[in-house]
Coordinates of C-alpha atoms in Angstrom, one line a residue:
X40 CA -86.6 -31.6 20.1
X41 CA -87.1 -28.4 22.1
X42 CA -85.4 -30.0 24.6
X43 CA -83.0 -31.8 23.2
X44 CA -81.6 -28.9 21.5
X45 CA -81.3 -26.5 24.2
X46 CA -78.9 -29.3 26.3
X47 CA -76.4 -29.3 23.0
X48 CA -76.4 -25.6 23.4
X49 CA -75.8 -26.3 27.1
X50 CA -73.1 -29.0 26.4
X51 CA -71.3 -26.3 23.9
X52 CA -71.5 -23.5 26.1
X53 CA -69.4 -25.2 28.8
X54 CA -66.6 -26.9 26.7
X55 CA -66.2 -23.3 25.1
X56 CA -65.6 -21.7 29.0
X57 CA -63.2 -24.8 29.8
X58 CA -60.8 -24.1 26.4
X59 CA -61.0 -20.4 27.4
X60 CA -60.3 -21.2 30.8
X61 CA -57.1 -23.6 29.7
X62 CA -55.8 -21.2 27.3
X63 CA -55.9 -18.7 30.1
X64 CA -53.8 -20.8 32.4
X65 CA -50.8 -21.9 29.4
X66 CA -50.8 -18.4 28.4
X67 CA -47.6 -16.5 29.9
X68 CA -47.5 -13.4 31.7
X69 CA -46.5 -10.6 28.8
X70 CA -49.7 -12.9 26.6
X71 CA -47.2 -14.7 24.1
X72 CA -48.5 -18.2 22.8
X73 CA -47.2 -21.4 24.2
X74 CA -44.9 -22.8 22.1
X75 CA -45.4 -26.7 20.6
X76 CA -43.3 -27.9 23.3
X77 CA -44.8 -26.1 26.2
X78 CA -42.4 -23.4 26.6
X79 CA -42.6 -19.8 25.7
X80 CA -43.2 -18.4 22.2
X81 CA -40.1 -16.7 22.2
X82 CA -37.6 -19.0 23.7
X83 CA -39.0 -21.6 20.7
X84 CA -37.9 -18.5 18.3
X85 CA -34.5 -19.5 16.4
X86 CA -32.0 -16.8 18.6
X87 CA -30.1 -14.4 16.8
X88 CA -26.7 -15.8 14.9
X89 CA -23.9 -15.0 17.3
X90 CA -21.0 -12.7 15.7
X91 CA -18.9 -16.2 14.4
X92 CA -16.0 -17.0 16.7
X93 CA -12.6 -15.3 15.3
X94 CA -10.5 -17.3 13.7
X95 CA -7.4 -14.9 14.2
X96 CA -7.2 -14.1 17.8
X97 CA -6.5 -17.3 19.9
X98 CA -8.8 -18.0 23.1
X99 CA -5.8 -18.4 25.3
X100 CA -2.6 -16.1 25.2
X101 CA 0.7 -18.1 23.6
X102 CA 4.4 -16.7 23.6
X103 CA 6.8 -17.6 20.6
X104 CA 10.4 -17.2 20.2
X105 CA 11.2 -15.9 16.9
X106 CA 15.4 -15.2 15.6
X107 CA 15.3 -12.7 13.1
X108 CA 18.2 -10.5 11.1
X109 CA 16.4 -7.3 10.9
X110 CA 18.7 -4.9 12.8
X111 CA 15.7 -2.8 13.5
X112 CA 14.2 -5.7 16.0
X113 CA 13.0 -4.8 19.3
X114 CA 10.2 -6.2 21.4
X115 CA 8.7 -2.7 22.0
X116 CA 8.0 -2.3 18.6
X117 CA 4.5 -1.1 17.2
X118 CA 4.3 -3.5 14.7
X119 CA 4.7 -6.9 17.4
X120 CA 1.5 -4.9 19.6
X121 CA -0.7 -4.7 16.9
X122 CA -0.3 -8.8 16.2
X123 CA -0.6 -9.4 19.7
X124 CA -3.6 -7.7 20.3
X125 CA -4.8 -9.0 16.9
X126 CA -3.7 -12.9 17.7
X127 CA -3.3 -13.0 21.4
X128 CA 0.2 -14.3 19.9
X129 CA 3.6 -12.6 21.8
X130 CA 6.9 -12.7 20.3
X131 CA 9.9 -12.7 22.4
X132 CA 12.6 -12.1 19.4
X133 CA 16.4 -12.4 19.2
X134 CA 18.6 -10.5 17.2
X135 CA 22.0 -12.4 17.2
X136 CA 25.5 -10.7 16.4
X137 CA 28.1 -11.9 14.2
X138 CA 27.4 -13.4 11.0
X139 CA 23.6 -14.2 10.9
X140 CA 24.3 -17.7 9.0
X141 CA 26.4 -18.6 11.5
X142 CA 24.3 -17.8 14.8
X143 CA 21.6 -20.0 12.9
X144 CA 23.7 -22.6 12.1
X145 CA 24.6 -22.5 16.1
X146 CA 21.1 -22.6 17.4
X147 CA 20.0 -25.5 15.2
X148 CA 23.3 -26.9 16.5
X149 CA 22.3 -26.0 20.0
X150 CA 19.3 -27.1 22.8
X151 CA 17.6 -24.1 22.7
X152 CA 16.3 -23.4 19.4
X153 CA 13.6 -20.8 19.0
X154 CA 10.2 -22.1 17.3
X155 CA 10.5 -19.6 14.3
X156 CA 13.9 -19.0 12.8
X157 CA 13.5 -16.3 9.5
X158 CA 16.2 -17.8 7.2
X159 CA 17.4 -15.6 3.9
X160 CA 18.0 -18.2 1.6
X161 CA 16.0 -20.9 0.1
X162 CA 19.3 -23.2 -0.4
X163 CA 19.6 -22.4 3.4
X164 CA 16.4 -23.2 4.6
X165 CA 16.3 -26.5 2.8
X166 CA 19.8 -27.7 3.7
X167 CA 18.5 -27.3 7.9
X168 CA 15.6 -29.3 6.4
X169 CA 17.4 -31.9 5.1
X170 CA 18.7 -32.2 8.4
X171 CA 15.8 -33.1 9.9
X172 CA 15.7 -29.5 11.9
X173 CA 12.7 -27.8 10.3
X174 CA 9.2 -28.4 9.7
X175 CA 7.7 -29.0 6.3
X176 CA 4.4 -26.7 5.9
X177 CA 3.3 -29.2 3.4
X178 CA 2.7 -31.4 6.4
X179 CA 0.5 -28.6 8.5
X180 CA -1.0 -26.8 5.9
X181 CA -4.7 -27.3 6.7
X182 CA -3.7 -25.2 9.9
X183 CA -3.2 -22.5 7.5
X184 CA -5.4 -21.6 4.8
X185 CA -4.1 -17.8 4.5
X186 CA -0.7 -19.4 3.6
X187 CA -1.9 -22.0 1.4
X188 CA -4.0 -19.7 -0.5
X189 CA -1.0 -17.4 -0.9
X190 CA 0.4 -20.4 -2.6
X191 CA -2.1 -21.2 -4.7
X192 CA -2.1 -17.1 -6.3
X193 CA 1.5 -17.2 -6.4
X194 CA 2.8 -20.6 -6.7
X195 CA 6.1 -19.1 -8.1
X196 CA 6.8 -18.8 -4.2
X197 CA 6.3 -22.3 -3.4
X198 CA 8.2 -23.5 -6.3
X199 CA 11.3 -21.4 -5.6
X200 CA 10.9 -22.7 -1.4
X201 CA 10.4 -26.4 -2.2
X202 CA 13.4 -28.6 -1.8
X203 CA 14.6 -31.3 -4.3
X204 CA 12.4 -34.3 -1.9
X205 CA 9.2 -31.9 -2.7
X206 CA 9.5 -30.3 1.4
X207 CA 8.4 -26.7 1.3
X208 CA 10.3 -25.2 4.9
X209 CA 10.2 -22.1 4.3
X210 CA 7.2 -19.4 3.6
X211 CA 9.0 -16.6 1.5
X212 CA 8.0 -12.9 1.8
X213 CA 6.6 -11.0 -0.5
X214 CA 5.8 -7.2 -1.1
X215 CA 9.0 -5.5 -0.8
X216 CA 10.4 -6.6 -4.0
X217 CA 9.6 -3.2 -5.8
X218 CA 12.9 -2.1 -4.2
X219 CA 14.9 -4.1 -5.5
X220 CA 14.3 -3.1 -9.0
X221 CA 17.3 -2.1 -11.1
X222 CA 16.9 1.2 -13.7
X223 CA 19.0 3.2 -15.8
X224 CA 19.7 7.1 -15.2
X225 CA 21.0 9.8 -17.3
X226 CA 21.3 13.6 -16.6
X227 CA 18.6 14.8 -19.0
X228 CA 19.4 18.4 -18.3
X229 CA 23.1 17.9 -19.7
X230 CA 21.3 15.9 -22.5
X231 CA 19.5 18.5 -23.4
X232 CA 22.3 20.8 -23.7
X233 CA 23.4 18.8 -26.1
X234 CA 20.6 18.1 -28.0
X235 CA 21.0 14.4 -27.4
X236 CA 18.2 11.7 -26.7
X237 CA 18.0 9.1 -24.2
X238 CA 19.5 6.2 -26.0
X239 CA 17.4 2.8 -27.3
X240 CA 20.2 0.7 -28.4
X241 CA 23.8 0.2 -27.4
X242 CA 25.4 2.2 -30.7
X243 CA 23.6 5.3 -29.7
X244 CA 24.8 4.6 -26.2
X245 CA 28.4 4.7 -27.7
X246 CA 27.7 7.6 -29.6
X247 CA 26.4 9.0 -26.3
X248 CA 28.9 8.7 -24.5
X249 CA 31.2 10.1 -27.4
X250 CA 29.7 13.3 -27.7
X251 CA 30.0 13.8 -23.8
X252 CA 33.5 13.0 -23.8
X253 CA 34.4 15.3 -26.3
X254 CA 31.7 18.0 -24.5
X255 CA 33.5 17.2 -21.0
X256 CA 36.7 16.1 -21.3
X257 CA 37.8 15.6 -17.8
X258 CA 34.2 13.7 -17.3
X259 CA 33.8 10.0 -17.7
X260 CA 30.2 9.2 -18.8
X261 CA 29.1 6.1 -17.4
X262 CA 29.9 5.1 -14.2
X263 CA 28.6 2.4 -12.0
X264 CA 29.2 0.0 -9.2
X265 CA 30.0 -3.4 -8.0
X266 CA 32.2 -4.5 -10.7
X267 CA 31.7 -7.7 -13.1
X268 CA 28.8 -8.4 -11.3
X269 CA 26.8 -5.3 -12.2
X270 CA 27.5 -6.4 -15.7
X271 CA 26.8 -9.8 -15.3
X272 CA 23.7 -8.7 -13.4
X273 CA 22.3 -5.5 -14.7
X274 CA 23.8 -4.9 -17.9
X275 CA 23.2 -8.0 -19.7
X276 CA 19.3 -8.9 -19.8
X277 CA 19.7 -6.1 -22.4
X278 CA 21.3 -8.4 -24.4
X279 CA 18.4 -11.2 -24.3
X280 CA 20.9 -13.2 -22.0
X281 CA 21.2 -13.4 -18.4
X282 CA 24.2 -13.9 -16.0
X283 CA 25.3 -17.4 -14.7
X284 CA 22.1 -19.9 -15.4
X285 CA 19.1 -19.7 -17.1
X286 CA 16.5 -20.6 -19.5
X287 CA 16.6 -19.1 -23.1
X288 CA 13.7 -16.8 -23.3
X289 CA 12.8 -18.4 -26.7
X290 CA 14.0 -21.9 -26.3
X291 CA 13.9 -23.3 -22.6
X292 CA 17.4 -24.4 -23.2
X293 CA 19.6 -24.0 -19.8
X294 CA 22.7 -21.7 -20.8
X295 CA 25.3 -20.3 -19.3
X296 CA 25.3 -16.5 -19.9
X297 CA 29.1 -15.8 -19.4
X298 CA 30.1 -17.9 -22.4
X299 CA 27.3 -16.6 -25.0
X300 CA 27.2 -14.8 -28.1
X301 CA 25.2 -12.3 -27.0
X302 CA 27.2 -12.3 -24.0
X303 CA 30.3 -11.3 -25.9
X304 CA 28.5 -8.5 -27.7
X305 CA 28.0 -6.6 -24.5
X306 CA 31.8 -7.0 -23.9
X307 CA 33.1 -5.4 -27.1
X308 CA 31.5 -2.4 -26.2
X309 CA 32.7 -2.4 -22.6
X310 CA 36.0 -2.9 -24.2
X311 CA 35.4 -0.2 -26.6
X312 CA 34.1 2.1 -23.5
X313 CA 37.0 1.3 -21.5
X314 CA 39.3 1.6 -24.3
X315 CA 38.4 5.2 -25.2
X316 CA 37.9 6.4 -21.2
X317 CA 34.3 6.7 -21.4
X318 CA 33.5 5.0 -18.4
X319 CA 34.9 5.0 -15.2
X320 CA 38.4 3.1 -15.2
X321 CA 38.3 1.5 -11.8
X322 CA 34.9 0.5 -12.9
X323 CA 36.1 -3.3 -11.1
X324 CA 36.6 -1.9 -7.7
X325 CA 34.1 1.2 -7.8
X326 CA 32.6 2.2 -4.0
X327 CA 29.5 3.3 -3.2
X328 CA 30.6 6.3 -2.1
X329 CA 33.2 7.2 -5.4
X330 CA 30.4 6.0 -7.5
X331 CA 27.8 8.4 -5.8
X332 CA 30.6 11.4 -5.7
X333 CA 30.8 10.7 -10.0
X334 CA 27.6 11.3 -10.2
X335 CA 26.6 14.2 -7.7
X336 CA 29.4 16.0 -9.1
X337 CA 28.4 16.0 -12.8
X338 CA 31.7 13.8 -13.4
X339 CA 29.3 11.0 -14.7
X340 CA 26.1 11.2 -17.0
X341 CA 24.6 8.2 -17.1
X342 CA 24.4 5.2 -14.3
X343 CA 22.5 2.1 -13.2
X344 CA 21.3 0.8 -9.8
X345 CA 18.6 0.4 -7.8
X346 CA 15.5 2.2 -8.3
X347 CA 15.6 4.1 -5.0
X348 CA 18.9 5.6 -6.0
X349 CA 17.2 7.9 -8.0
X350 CA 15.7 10.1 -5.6
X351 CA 18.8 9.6 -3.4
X352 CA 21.0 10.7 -6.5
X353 CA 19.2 13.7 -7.5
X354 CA 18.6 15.3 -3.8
X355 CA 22.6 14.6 -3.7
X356 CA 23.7 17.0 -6.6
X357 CA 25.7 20.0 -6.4
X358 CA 24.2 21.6 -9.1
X359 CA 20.6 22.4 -8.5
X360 CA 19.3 22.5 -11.9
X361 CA 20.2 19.2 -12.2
X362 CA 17.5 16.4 -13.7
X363 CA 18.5 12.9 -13.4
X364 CA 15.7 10.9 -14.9
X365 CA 15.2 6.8 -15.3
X366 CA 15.4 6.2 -19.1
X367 CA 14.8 2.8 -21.3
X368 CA 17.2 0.2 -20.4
X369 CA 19.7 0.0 -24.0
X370 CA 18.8 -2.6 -26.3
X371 CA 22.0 -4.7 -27.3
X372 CA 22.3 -6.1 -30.7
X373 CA 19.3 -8.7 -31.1
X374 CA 18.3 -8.3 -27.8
X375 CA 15.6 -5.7 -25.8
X376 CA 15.1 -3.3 -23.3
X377 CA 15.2 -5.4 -20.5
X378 CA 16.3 -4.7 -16.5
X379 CA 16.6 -7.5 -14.5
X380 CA 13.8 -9.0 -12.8
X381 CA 14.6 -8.8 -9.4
X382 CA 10.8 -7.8 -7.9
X383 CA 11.0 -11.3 -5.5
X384 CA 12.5 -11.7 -2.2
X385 CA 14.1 -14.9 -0.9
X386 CA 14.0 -14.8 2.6
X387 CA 11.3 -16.3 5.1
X388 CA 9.9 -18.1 7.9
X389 CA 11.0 -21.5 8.9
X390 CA 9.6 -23.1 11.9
X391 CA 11.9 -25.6 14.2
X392 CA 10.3 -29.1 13.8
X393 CA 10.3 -29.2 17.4
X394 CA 8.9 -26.5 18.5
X395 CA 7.8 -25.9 21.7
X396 CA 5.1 -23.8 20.9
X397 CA 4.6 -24.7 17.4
X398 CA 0.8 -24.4 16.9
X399 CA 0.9 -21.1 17.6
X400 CA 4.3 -20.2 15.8
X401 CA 2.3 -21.6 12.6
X402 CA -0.9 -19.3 13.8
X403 CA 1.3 -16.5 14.0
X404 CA 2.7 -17.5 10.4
X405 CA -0.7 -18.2 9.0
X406 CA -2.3 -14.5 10.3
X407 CA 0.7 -12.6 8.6
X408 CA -0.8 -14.4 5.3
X409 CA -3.9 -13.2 5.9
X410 CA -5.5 -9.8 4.2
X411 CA -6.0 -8.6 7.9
X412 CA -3.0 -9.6 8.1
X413 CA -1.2 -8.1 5.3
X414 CA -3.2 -4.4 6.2
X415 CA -1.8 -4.6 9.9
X416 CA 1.7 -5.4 9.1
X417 CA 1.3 -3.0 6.6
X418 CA -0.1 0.3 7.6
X419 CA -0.7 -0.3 11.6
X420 CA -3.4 2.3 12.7
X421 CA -5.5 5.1 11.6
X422 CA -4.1 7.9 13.1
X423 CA -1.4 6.3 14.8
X424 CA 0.8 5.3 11.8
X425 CA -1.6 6.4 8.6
X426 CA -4.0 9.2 8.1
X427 CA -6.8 9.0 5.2
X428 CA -6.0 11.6 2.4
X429 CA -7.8 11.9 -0.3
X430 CA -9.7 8.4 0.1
X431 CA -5.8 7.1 0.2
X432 CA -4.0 5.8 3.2
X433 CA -0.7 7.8 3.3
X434 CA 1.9 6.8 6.2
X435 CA 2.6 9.3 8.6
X436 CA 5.8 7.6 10.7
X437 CA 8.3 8.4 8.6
X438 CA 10.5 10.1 5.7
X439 CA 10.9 7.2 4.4
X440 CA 11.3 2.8 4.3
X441 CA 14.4 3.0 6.9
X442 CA 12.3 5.5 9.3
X443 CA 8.9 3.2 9.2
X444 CA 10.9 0.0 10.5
X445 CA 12.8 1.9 13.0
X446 CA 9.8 3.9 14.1
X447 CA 6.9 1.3 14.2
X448 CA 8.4 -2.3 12.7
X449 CA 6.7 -2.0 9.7
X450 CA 8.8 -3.5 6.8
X451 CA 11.3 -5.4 8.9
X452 CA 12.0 -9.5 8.5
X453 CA 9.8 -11.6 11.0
X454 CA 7.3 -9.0 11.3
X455 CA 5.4 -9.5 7.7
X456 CA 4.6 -12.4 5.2
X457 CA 2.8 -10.1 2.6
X458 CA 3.5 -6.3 2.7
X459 CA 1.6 -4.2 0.7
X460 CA 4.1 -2.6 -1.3
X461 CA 1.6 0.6 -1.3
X462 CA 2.4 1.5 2.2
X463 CA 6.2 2.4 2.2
X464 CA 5.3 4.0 -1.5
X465 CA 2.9 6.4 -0.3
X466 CA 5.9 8.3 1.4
X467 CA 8.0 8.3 -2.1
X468 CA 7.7 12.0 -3.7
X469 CA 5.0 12.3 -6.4
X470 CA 7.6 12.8 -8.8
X471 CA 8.6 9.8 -8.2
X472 CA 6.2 7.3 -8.0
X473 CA 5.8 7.1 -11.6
X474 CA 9.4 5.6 -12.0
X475 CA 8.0 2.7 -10.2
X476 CA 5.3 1.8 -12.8
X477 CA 7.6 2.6 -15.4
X478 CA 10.3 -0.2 -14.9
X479 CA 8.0 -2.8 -14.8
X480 CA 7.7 -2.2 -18.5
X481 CA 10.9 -3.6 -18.6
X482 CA 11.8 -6.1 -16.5
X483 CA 13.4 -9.2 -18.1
X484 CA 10.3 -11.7 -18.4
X485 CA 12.1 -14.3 -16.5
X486 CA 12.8 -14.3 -12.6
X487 CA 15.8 -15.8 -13.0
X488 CA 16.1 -17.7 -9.4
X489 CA 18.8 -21.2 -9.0
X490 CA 16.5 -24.0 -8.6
X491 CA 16.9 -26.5 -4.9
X492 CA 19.8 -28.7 -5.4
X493 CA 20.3 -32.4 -3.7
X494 CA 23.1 -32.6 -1.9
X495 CA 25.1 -34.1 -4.3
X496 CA 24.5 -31.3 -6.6
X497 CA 25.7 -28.9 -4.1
X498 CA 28.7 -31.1 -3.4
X499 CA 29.8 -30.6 -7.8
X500 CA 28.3 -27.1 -7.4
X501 CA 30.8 -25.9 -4.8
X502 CA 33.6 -27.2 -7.2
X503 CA 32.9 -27.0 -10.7
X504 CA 30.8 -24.5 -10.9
X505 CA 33.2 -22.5 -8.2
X506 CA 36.2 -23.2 -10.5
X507 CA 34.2 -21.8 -13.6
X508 CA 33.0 -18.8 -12.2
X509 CA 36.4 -18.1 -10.9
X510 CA 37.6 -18.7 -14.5
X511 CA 35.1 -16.3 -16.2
X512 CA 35.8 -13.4 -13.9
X513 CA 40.0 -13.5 -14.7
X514 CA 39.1 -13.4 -18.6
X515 CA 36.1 -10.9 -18.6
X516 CA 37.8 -8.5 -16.8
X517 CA 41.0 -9.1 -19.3
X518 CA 38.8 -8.8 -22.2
X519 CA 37.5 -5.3 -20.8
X520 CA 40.6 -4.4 -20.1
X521 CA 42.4 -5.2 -23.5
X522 CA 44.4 -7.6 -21.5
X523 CA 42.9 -10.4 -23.5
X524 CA 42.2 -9.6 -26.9
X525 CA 38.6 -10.2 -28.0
X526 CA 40.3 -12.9 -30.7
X527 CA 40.6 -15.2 -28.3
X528 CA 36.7 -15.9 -27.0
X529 CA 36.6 -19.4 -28.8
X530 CA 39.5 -20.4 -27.0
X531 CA 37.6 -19.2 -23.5
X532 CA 34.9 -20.6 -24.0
X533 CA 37.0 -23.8 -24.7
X534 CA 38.6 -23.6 -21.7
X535 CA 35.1 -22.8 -19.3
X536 CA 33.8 -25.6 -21.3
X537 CA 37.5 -28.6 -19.7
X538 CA 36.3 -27.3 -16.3
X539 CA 33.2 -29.4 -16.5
X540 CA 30.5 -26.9 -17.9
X541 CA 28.4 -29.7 -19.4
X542 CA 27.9 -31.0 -15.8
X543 CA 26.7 -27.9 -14.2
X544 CA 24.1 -27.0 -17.1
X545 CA 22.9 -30.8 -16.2
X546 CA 22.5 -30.3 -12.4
X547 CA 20.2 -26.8 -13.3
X548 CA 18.0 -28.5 -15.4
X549 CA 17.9 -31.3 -13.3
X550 CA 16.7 -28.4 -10.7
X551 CA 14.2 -26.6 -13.2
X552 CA 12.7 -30.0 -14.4
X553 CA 12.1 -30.6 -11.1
X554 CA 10.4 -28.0 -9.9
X555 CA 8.4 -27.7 -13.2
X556 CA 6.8 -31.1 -11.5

């Protein structure tokens, strides 16, 4: 047993010195383990995660040819070395002369047709696609998720682009609709002095004006610009109705504004205004510039245009204790304080169906859709177009909109698809920035856009509707002007209604119902 024993011991002893002398010879030089499969620990490790491939910047450089209308284009600018450094995407552009509708209806008409053509008009855009000469995203829109999902958060966007077939060929813009906003403005210091108040409704308007007059004899309180269509456009949302087309806020039923009870409201005090010289009596053929002279001169009180006006206005006036301030759009009888809605653009890309370089003129697209996107196109760089200021970007190329697009591109057509609107207002005066909150309070709850027509709508369109519209201007302006008296509105709307009114309401809702779909 003695013996036995000690020769197991033996036997033991030996297999323990050949592991240790195996394990000596798999183990690697810096001591790690042999892995399962014979190789080294650490190679069997799962490696670090790469940084994931970029999406945005293409692995081979690409050229585009882009036609665009902003008159600020160059190739030099900022905005085009930023994408390019950002996409590996460049853009050789063209800004054509002449009439921009016509030098796109020549290239599509010619050989050499760039592969992105920005188009300012959805009725444009789909009457090219019609054709046959532009592409429909619809068709390529897994190649671009940032524009797709800018679709699906504003599908308004996609609605108003998508022709009567369901083709969307065009991607709007969208950002620098704030600018487009229309507000009233009165002279609060002269208000003041008379111990007057901004007026709510249309009667204290009137009486408004009245006490002016008789204050300022030689003065013509309101004044504004651009004729019948500023009232069609500006003035009458006031009056719960809205100019050519639309929906009744209440009812969904397609009207037309021009022929309306509310309508004629607003007319018999224009008539009343005009009668007793309280507004401007060339008020049909008012300029800019005799418009702007009314009111930097203190010949005028109260006004209406575009939002930016009023910082424009007021740094214009001859008297420096001047204070022109937005007010509450008037309510008319039955209706609200409502400004048109105009915070929408209608321009956009559109992309040749041919396109030479197409995949990366819808790349190019798709990044401007993007949130880096949108920031780039936006701001551009720290330190080279923004500085940080109190945890805010604030733009530092410019005095103002016109300087950043001259200056860097920022802002111009073909160089955006979403701008953040913050960017050009960071440069807006503090005492101004407010306005810009304030008339979204009141814009009219409708954006009140023509839907896409077939071309057989077009065809009655460019007609009836042409003949109607043509109508309604001769009699408003004669009901203004007394030349008509206001006695005779049933018999105008009898005669709008011969030229084939019916018909047209028809073809819009025909439109609206569609697009509803």
């Amino acid at each position: 047993m003695g013996r036995k024993r000690i020769w197991v011991m033996a036997l033991l002893l030996v297999a323990c010195m050949i592991a240790a002398a195996c394990g000596k010879d798999n183990q690697s030089q810096d001591g790690t383990k042999p892995s399962p499969s014979g190789g080294n620990a650490a190679s069997a490790t799962p490696a670090k995660s790469e940084a994931p491939k970029s999406t945005v910047k293409l692995d081979k450089p690409a050229t585009i040819t882009m036609m665009t209308l902003a008159p600020e284009y160059k190739e030099d600018l900022s905005v085009y070395k930023w994408i390019q450094d950002a996409t590996n995407i460049t853009v050789k552009g063209t800004l054509p002369a002449g009439t921009y509708n016509d030098a796109v209806a020549l290239a599509l008409a010619g050989g050499d047709i760039p592969d992105i053509i920005f188009i300012n008009g959805t009725d444009i855009a789909n009457k090219y696609g019609q054709q046959g000469a532009l592409l429909d995203f619809n068709t390529v829109i897994d190649k671009m998720p940032n524009l797709k999902k800018f679709w699906e958060k504003n599908p308004d966007a996609k609605r108003r682009a998508t022709s009567p077939e369901g083709k969307t060929y065009m991607a709007i813009n969208d950002g620098l609709g704030y600018s487009n906003q229309q507000i009233w403005m009165y002279r609060d210091d002269i208000f003041q002095k008379m111990n007057l108040k901004a007026p709510a409704t249309w009667d204290e308007l009137y009486t408004a004006l009245k006490t002016l007059k008789a204050a300022y004899p030689d003065s013509y309180p309101l004044t504004f610009r651009g004729g019948l269509a500023a009232i069609d456009f500006q003035m009458s949302p006031s009056f719960k109705t809205f100019q050519d087309m639309y929906q009744d806020l209440d009812t969904g039923e397609v009207k037309y504004g021009q022929v309306t009870s509310q309508y004629k409201k607003m007319i018999e005090y224009l008539n009343k205004f005009n009668k007793e010289k309280l507004m401007t009596p060339d008020w049909l053929s008012t300029t800019v510039d005799q418009w702007n002279e009314m009111m930097v001169t203190g010949k005028s009180f109260v006004t209406l245009d575009y939002i930016g006006r009023l910082q424009l206005l007021q740094d214009g006036m001859k008297d420096t204790s001047a204070a022109l301030k937005q007010m509450a759009p008037p309510a008319g009888p039955g209706g609200a304080a409502y400004n048109p809605n105009y915070n929408y653009m209608i321009g956009g890309f559109t992309v040749y169906k041919n396109a030479k370089n197409q995949d990366a003129a819808l790349h190019y697209i798709d990044f401007l859709y993007s949130d880096e996107g949108k920031s780039l196109v936006s701001w551009g760089k720290e330190g080279e177009t923004y500085k940080m200021e109190n945890g805010k970007k604030v733009i530092t190329v410019g005095a103002s909109l016109a300087d950043i697009k001259k200056k860097s591109g920022i802002g111009t057509f073909g160089s955006y698809g979403i701008l953040d609107s913050a960017a050009p207002i960071s440069l807006i005066p503090d005492k101004y920035k407010g306005d810009y909150d304030i008339v979204s309070k009141y814009a009219y709850p409708q954006i009140v856009v023509p839907p896409s027509f077939t071309q057989t709508e077009v065809e009655v369109l460019s007609t009836t509707f042409a003949q109607i519209k043509k109508t309604k201007d001769m009699n408003i302006a004669k009901f203004i002007l007394g030349d008509r008296p206001l006695a005779e509105w049933d018999a105008y709307v009898g005669e709008i209604n011969k030229l084939g009114l019916q018909k047209v309401i028809d073809i819009y809702k025909a439109g609206w119902d569609r697009q509803k779909k």
